[in-house]
Short mmCIF file of C-alpha atoms and ligand atoms in Angstrom, two decimals:
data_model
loop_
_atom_site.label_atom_id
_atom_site.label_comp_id
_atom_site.label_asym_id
_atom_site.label_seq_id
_atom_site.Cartn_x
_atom_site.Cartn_y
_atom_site.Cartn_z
CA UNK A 1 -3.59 89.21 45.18
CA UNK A 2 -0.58 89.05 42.64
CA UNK A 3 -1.62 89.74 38.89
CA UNK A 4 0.51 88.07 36.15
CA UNK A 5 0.17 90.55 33.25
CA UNK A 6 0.29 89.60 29.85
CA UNK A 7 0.81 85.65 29.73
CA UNK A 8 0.70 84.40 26.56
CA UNK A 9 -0.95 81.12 27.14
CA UNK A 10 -1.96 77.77 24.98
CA UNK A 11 -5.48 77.02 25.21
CA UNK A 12 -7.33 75.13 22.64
CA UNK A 13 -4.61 75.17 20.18
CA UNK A 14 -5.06 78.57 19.97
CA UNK A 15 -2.59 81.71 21.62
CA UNK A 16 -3.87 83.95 23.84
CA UNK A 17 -2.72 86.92 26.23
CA UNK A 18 -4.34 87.06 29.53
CA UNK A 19 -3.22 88.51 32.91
CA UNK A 20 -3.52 85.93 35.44
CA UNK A 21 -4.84 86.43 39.13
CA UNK A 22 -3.22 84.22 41.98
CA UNK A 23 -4.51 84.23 45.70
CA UNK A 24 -2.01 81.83 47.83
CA UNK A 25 -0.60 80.38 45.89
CA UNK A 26 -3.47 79.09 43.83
CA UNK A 27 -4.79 80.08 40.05
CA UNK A 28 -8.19 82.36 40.76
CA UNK A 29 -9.03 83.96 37.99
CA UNK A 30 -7.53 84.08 34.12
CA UNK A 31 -8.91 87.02 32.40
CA UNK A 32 -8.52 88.32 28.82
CA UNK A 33 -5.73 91.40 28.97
CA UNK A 34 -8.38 93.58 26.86
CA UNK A 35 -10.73 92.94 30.19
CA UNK A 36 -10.48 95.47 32.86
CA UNK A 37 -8.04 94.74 35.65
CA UNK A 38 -8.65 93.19 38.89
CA UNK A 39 -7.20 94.82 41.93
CA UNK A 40 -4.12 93.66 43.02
CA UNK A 41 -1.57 94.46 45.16
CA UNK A 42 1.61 93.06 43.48
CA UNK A 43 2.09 92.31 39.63
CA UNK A 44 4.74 90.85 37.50
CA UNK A 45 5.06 91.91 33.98
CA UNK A 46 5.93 88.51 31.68
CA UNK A 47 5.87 90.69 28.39
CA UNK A 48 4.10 88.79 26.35
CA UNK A 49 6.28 85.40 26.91
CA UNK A 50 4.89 82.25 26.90
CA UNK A 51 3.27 80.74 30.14
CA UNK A 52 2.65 77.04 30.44
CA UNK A 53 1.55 75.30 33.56
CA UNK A 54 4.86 74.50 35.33
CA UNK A 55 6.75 71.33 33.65
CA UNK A 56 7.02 68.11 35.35
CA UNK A 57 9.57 66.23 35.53
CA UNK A 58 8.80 62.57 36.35
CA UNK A 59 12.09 60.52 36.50
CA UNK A 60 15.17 62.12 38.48
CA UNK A 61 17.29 60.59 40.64
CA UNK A 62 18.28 63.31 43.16
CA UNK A 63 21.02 60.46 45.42
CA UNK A 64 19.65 62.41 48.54
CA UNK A 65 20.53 60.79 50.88
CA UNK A 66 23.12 58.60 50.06
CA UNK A 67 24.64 59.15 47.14
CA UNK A 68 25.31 62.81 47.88
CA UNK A 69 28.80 63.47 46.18
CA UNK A 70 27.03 63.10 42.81
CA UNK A 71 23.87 65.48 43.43
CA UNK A 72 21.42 66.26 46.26
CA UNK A 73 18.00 67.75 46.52
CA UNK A 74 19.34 71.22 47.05
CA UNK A 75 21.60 70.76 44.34
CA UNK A 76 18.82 68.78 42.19
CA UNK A 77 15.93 70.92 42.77
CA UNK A 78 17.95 74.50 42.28
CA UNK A 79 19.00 72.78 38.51
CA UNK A 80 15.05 71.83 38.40
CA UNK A 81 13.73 75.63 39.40
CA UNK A 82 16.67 77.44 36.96
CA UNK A 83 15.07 74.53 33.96
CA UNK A 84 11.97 75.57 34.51
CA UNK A 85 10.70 72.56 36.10
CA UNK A 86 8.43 73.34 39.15
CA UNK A 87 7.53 69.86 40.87
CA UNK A 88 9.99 66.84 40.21
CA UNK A 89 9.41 62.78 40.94
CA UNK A 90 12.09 60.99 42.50
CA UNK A 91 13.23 57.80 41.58
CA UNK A 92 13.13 55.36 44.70
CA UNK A 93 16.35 53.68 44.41
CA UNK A 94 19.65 56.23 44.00
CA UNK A 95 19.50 57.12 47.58
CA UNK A 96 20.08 54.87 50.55
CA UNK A 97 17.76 52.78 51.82
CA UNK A 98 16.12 52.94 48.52
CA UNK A 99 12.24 53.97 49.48
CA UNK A 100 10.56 50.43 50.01
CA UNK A 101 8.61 50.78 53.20
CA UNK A 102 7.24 53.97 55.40
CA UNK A 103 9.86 54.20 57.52
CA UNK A 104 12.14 54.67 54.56
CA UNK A 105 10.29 56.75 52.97
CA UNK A 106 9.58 58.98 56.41
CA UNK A 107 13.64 59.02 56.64
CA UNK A 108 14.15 60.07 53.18
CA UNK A 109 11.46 63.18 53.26
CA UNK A 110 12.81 64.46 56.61
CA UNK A 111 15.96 65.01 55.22
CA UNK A 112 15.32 66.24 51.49
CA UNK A 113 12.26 68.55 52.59
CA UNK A 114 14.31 71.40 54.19
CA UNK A 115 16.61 71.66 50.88
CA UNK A 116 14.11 71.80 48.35
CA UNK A 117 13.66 74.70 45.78
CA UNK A 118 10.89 73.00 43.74
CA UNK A 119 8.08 71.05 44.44
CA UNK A 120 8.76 66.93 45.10
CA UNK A 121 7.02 63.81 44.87
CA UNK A 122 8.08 59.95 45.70
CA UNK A 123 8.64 57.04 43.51
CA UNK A 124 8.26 54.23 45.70
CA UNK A 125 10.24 50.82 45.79
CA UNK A 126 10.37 46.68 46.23
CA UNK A 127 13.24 44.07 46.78
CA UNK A 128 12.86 40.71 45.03
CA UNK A 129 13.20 39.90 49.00
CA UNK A 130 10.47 41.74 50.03
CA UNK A 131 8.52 39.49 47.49
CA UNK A 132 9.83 36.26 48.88
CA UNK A 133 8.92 37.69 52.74
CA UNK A 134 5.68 38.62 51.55
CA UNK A 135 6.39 42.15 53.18
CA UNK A 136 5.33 43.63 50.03
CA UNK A 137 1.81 43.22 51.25
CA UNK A 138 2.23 45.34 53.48
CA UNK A 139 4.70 47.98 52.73
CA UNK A 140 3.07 48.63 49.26
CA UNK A 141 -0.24 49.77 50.90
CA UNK A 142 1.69 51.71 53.26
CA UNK A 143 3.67 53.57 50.43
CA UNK A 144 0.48 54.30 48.53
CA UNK A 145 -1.07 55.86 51.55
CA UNK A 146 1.79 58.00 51.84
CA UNK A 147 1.13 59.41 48.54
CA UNK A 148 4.07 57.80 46.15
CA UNK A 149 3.18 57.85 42.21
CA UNK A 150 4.07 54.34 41.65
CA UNK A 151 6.47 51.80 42.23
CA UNK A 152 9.65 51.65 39.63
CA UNK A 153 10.83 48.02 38.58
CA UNK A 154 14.06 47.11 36.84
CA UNK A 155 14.40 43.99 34.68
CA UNK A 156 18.38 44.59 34.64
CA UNK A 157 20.19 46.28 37.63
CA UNK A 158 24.11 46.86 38.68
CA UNK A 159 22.68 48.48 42.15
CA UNK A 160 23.30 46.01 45.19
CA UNK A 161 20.59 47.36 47.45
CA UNK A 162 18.30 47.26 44.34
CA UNK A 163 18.47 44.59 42.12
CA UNK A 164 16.05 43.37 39.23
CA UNK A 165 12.68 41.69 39.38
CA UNK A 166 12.05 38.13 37.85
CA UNK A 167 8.91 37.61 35.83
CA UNK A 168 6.73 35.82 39.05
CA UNK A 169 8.03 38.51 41.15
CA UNK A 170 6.24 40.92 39.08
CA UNK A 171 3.45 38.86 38.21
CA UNK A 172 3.05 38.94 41.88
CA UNK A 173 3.62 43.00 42.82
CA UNK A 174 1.55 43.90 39.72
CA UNK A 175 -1.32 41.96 40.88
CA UNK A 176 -1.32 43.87 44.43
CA UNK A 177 -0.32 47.38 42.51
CA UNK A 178 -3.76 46.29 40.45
CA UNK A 179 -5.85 46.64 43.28
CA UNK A 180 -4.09 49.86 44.72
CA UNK A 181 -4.26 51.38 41.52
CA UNK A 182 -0.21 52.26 41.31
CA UNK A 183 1.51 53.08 37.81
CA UNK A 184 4.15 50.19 37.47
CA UNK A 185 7.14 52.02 35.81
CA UNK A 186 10.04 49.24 34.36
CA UNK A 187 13.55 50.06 32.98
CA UNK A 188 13.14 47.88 30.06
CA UNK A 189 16.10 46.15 29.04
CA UNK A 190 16.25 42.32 29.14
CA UNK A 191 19.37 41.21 31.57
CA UNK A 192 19.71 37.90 29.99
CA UNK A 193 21.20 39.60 26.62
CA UNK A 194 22.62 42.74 28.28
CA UNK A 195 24.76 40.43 30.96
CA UNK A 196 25.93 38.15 28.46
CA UNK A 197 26.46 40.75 25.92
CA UNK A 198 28.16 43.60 28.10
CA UNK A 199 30.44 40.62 29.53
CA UNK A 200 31.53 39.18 25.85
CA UNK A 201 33.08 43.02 25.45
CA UNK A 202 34.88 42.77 28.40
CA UNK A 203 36.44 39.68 28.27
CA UNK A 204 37.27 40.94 24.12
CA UNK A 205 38.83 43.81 25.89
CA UNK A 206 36.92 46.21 24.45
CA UNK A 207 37.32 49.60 25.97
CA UNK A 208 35.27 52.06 23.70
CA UNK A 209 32.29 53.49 23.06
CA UNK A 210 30.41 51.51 20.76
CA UNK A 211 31.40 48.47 22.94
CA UNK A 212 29.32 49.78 25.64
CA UNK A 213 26.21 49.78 23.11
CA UNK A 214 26.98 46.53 21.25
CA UNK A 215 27.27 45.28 24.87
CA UNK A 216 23.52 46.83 25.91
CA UNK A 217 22.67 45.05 22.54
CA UNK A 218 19.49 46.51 20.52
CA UNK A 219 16.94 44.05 21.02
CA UNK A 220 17.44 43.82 25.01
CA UNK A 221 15.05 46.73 24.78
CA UNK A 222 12.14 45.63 23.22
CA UNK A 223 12.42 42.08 24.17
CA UNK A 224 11.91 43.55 27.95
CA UNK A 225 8.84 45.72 26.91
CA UNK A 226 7.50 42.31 25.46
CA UNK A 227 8.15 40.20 28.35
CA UNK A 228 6.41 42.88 30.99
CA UNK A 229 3.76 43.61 28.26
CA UNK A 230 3.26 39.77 28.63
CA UNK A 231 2.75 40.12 32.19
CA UNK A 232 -0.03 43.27 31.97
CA UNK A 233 -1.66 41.14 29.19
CA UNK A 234 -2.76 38.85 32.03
CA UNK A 235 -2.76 41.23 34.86
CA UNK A 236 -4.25 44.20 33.35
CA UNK A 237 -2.28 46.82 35.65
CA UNK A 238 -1.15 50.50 34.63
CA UNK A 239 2.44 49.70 32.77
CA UNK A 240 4.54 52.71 32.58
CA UNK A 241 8.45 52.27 30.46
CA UNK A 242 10.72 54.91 31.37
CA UNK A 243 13.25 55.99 28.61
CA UNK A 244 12.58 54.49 25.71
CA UNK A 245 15.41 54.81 23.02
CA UNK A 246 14.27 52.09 19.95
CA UNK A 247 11.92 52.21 17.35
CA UNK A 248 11.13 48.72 17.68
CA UNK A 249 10.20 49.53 21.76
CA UNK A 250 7.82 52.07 20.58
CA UNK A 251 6.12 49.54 18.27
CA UNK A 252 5.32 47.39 20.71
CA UNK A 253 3.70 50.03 23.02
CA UNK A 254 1.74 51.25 20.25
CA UNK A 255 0.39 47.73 19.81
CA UNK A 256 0.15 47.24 23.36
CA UNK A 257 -1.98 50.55 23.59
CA UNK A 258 -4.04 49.51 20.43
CA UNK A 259 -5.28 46.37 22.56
CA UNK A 260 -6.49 48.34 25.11
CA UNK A 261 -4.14 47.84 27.78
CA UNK A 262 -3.17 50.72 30.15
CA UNK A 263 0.31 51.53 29.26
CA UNK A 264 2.34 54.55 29.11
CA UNK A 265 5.73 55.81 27.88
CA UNK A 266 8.67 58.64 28.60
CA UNK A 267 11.00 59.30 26.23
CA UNK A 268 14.21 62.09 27.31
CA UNK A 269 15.56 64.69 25.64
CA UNK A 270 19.17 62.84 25.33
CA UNK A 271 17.66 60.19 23.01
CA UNK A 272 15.41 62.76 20.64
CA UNK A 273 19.02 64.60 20.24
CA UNK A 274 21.54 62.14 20.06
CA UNK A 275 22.76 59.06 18.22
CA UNK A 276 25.46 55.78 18.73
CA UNK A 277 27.50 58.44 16.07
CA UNK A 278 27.80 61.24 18.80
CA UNK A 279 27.93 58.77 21.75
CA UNK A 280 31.61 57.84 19.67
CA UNK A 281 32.59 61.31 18.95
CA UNK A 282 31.57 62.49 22.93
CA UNK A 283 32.50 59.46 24.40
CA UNK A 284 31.37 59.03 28.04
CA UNK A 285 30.08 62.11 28.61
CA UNK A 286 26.92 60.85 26.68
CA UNK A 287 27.34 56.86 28.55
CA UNK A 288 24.09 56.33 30.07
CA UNK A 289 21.42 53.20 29.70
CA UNK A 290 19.77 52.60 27.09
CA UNK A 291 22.43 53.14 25.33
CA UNK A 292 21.97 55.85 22.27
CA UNK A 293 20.60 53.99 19.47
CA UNK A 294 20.27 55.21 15.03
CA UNK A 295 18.78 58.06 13.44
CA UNK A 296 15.95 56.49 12.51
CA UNK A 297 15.15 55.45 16.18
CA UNK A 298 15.70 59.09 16.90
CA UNK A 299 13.03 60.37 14.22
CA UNK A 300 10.95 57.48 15.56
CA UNK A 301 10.58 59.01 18.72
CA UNK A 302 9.61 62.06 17.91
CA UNK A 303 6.79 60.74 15.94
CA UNK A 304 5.52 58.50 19.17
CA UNK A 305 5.58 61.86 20.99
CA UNK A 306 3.56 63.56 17.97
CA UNK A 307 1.03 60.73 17.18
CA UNK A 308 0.31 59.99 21.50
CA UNK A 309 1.74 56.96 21.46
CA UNK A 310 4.60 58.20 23.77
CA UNK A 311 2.86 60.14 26.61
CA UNK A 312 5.76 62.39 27.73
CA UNK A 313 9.00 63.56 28.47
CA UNK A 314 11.62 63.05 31.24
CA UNK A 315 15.48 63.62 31.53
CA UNK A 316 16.36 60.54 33.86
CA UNK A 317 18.69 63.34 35.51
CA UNK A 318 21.18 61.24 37.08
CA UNK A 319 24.86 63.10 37.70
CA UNK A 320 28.28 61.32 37.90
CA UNK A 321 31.31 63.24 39.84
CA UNK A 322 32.91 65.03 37.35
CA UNK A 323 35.30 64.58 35.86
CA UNK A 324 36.03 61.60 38.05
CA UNK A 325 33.31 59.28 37.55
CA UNK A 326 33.03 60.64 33.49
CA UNK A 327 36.64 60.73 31.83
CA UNK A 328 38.19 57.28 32.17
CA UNK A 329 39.45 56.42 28.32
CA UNK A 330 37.98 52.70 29.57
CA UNK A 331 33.84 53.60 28.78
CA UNK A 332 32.99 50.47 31.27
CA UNK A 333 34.77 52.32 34.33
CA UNK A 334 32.18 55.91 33.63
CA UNK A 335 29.28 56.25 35.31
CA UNK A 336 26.20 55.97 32.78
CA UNK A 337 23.69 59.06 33.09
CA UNK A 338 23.71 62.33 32.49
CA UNK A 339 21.84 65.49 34.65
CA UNK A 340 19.52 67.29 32.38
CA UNK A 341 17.25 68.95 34.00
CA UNK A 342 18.10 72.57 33.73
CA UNK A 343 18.62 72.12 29.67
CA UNK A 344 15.37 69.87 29.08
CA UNK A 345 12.75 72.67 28.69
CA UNK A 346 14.99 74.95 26.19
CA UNK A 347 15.87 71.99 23.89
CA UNK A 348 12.30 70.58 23.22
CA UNK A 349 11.56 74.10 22.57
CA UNK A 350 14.28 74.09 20.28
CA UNK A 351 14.84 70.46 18.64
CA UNK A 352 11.05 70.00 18.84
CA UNK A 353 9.46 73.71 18.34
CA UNK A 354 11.97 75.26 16.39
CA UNK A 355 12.90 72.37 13.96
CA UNK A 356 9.36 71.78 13.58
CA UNK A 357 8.76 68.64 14.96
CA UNK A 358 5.88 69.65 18.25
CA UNK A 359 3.67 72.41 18.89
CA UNK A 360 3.44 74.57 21.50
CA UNK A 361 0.14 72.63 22.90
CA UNK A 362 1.95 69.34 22.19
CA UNK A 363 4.79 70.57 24.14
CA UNK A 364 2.68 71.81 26.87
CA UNK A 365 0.93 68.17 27.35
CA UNK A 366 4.34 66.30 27.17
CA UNK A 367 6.14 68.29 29.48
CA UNK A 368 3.37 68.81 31.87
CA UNK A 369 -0.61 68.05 31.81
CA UNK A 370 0.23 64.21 30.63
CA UNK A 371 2.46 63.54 33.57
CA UNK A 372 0.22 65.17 36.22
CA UNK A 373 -2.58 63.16 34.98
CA UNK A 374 -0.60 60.10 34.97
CA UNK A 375 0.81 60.00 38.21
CA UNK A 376 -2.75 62.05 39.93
CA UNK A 377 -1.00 65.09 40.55
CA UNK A 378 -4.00 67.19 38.04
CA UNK A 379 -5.74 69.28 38.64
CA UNK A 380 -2.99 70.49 41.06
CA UNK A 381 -0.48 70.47 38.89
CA UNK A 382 -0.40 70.36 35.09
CA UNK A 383 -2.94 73.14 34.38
CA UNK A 384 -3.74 76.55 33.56
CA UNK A 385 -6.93 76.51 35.63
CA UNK A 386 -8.92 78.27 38.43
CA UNK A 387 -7.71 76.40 41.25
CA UNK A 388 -4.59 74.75 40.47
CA UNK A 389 -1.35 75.53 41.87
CA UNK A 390 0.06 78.80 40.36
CA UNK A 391 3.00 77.18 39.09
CA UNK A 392 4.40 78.02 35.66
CA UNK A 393 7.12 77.97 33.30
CA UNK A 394 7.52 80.65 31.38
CA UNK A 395 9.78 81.00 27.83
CA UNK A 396 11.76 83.29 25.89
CA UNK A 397 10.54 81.38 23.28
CA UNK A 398 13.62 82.97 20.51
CA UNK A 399 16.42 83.58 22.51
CA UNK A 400 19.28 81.82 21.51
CA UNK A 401 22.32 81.17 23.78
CA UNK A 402 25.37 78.92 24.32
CA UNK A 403 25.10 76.42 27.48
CA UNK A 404 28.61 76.67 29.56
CA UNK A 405 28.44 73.86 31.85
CA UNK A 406 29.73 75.80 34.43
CA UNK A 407 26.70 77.45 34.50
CA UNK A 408 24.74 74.24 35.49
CA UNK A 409 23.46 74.10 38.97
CA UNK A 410 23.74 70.61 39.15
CA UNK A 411 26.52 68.83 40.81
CA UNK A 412 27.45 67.58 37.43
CA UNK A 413 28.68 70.04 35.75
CA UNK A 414 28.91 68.47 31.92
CA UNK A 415 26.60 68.14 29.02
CA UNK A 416 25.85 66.96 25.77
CA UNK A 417 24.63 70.10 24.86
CA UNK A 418 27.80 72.57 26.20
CA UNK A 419 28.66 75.18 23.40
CA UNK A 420 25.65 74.05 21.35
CA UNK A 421 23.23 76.94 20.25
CA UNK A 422 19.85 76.64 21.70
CA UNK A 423 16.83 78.58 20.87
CA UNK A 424 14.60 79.16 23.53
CA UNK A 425 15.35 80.10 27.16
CA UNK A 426 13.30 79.71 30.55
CA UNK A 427 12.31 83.40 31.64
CA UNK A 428 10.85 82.92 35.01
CA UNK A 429 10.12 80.28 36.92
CA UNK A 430 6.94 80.36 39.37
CA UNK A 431 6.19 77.76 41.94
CA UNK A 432 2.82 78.46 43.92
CA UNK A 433 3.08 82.27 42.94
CA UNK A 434 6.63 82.91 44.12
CA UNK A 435 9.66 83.60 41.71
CA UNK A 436 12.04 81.26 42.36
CA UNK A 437 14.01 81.89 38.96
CA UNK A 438 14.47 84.84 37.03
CA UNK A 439 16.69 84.82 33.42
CA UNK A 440 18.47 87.91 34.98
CA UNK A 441 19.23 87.05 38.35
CA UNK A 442 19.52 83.08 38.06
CA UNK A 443 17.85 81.44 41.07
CA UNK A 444 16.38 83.49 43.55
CA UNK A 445 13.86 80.69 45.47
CA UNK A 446 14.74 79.40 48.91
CA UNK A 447 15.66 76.03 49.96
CA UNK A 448 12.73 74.50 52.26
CA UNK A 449 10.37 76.34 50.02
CA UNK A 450 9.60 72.79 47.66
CA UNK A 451 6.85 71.24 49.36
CA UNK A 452 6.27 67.19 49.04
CA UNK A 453 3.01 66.61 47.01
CA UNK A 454 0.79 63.34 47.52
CA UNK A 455 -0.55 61.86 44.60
CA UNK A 456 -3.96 61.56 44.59
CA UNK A 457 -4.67 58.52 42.61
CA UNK A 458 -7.17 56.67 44.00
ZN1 ZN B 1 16.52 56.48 35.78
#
């Protein structure tokens, strides 16, 4: 038995220190620290710090394999343990073939399995061909047997071996994801104004920043949540929007929620911090899609992720060679995304604790308990509980310190956030009772240790 002694932990709003008991690998006992202690023959001392159920971190693309001179899963998931995040979701399409049948999917978690620090799970995939072969049929049921959390949808896509769905097309896979019960996630932004749009820059000769966001114009983003909100108005399947940036895009999934239909929403750290203005001052280091939009979108957000309407948070970790793929003066030649997984954790604590925006508990359902539940991960994942995994993220919750990029164990080694202050610092990491991060040593987990986890939505 390992004892964790002195965890500070959020339950019921309230603070409170217990040590917690784990038996391989699992939760089995949480007991008050002014209760006697249980035998055990190993303990780690947390101090006091705070000790969530390990984050989540739902939307990553990892390129493995692929893709692999951007990132990889050894790469990823190392960024993912030293962040603080102990089981990831992988987005189906930035690694080749993009996951959208079993045999795909079997190739894929052969080769990522041996290299992971943290635990994985699978996004899972279809080709506006696969629709017109009626394969769907029967590769969907075959990915949701194999445990994927949903299938991910784009209504405007640059990737050749994944391009965007039409409106019958997903009439048509939402109807079958319906009756498997599968979270339809869609990157919301309407191709009809973002082609035309993005190509008027061009042709102007527009190289800079802010041509890159006139070009992904404003409304493309809630005119897409409309026109798939349209669609689960008649199909009534789970709708899921991955990084949403406008106010206006949040409006319409708080409508959408208050007429009872089943949708959910992610927001990411890079749009709660950042506006158009420091897009233009930081130029393509902060390119990614959806574009960064006002301040008042910004505020916006965080009140969606204060009053529920937003569900939780992701980073959309996606990272471009650098400096390569990220320093061309021309903002159309840089690769849009950014990989934020290691720096996610610290700044909610800090832009969203600190400035007084979430509470610990809030923070603690965002960045966890929501997403397991979502996806059918809980009670595995996403709770304090007797039972669950012992994963858990625990925070310095006031130390302050200065991201170097350099530092990042990510590929990509840039960020928004390099030289910023941030308050608030991952401590440990934990993933089924085994340190696999420590703030002193770095990352001291094994690759081969992550374990794929089925979701269990039924
Ligand atoms: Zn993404």
């Amino acid at each position: 038995m390992l004892r964790i002694r002195k965890a500070r932990i959020v339950k019921d709003k309230q603070l409170e220190m217990v040590n917690i008991y784990i038996e391989k690998g699992k939760i089995k006992d949480i007991i008050p620290v002014d209760n006697a202690l249980l035998p055990a023959e190993k303990e780690i001392d947390v101090k006091g710090n705070l000790v969530f159920p390990g984050f989540i971190d739902a939307h990553v693309h990892f390129d493995d394999p692929g893709f692999t001179e951007r990132e990889d899963f050894e790469t990823g998931t190392k960024s993912a343990a030293a962040g603080g995040i102990t089981t990831i979701i992988d987005m189906p399409c930035t690694s080749i073939p993009p996951v959208t049948n079993e045999k795909n999917f079997n190739y894929k978690l052969e080769i990522v399995k041996s290299k992971a620090y943290v635990d994985f799970a699978f996004w899972g995939g279809v080709t506006p061909e696969q629709v017109e072969s009626e394969e769907y049929k029967k590769s969907l049921p075959a990915l949701k047997e194999r445990g994927i959390v949903g299938v991910k949808f784009y209504t405007v896509s640059g990737m050749q071996l994944y391009p965007r769905m039409s409106i019958p097309d997903m009439d048509k896979v939402f109807r079958l994801m319906k009756e498997l019960n599968l979270v339809c996630a869609v990157h919301a932004e309407d191709c009809n104004l973002v082609d035309y749009y993005s190509y008027l820059m061009q042709k102007m000769g527009r190289e800079d920043p802010e041509s890159w966001s006139e070009g992904r114009t404003y409304a493309a983003e809630p005119a897409a949540i409309w026109l798939v909100v349209g669609i689960v108005q008649k199909v009534r399947n789970k709708l899921h929007i991955v990084h949403l940036s406008t106010k206006e895009g949040l409006n319409i999934i708080r409508w959408a929620k208050d007429h009872g239909l089943d949708i959910s929403a992610e927001t990411c750290p890079q749009y709660l911090v950042f506006t158009a203005e420091d897009f233009k001052k930081q130029g393509a280091i902060l390119k990614i899609a959806p574009p960064l939009r006002q301040k008042e979108d910004r505020e916006e957000l965080w009140k969606g992720l204060k009053d529920g309407s937003i569900d939780f948070i992701c980073t959309d970790h996606a990272a471009g060679r650098y400096p390569e793929e990220k320093s061309s003066p021309n903002i159309w030649k840089n690769y849009a995304g950014i990989p934020g997984i290691q720096l996610a954790a610290s700044t909610i604590f800090h832009y969203g604790y600190h400035l007084g925006r979430l509470t610990l508990g809030e923070i603690q359902k965002l960045m966890s308990e929501n997403v397991a539940r979502r996806y059918g991960l809980y009670p595995q994942k996403g709770a304090i509980k007797i039972g669950s995994d012992a994963d858990f993220t625990i925070v310095d919750l006031d130390k302050k310190w200065v991201l170097n990029p350099s530092e990042l164990e990510s590929k990509g080694k840039y960020s928004p956030f390099s030289g910023k202050e941030i308050r608030g610092k991952i401590y440990l990491t934990i993933v089924r009772g085994k340190v696999i991060y420590r703030e002193e040593e770095g990352v001291i987990g094994e690759k081969g240790y992550g374990q794929f986890i089925k979701s269990k939505s039924r």
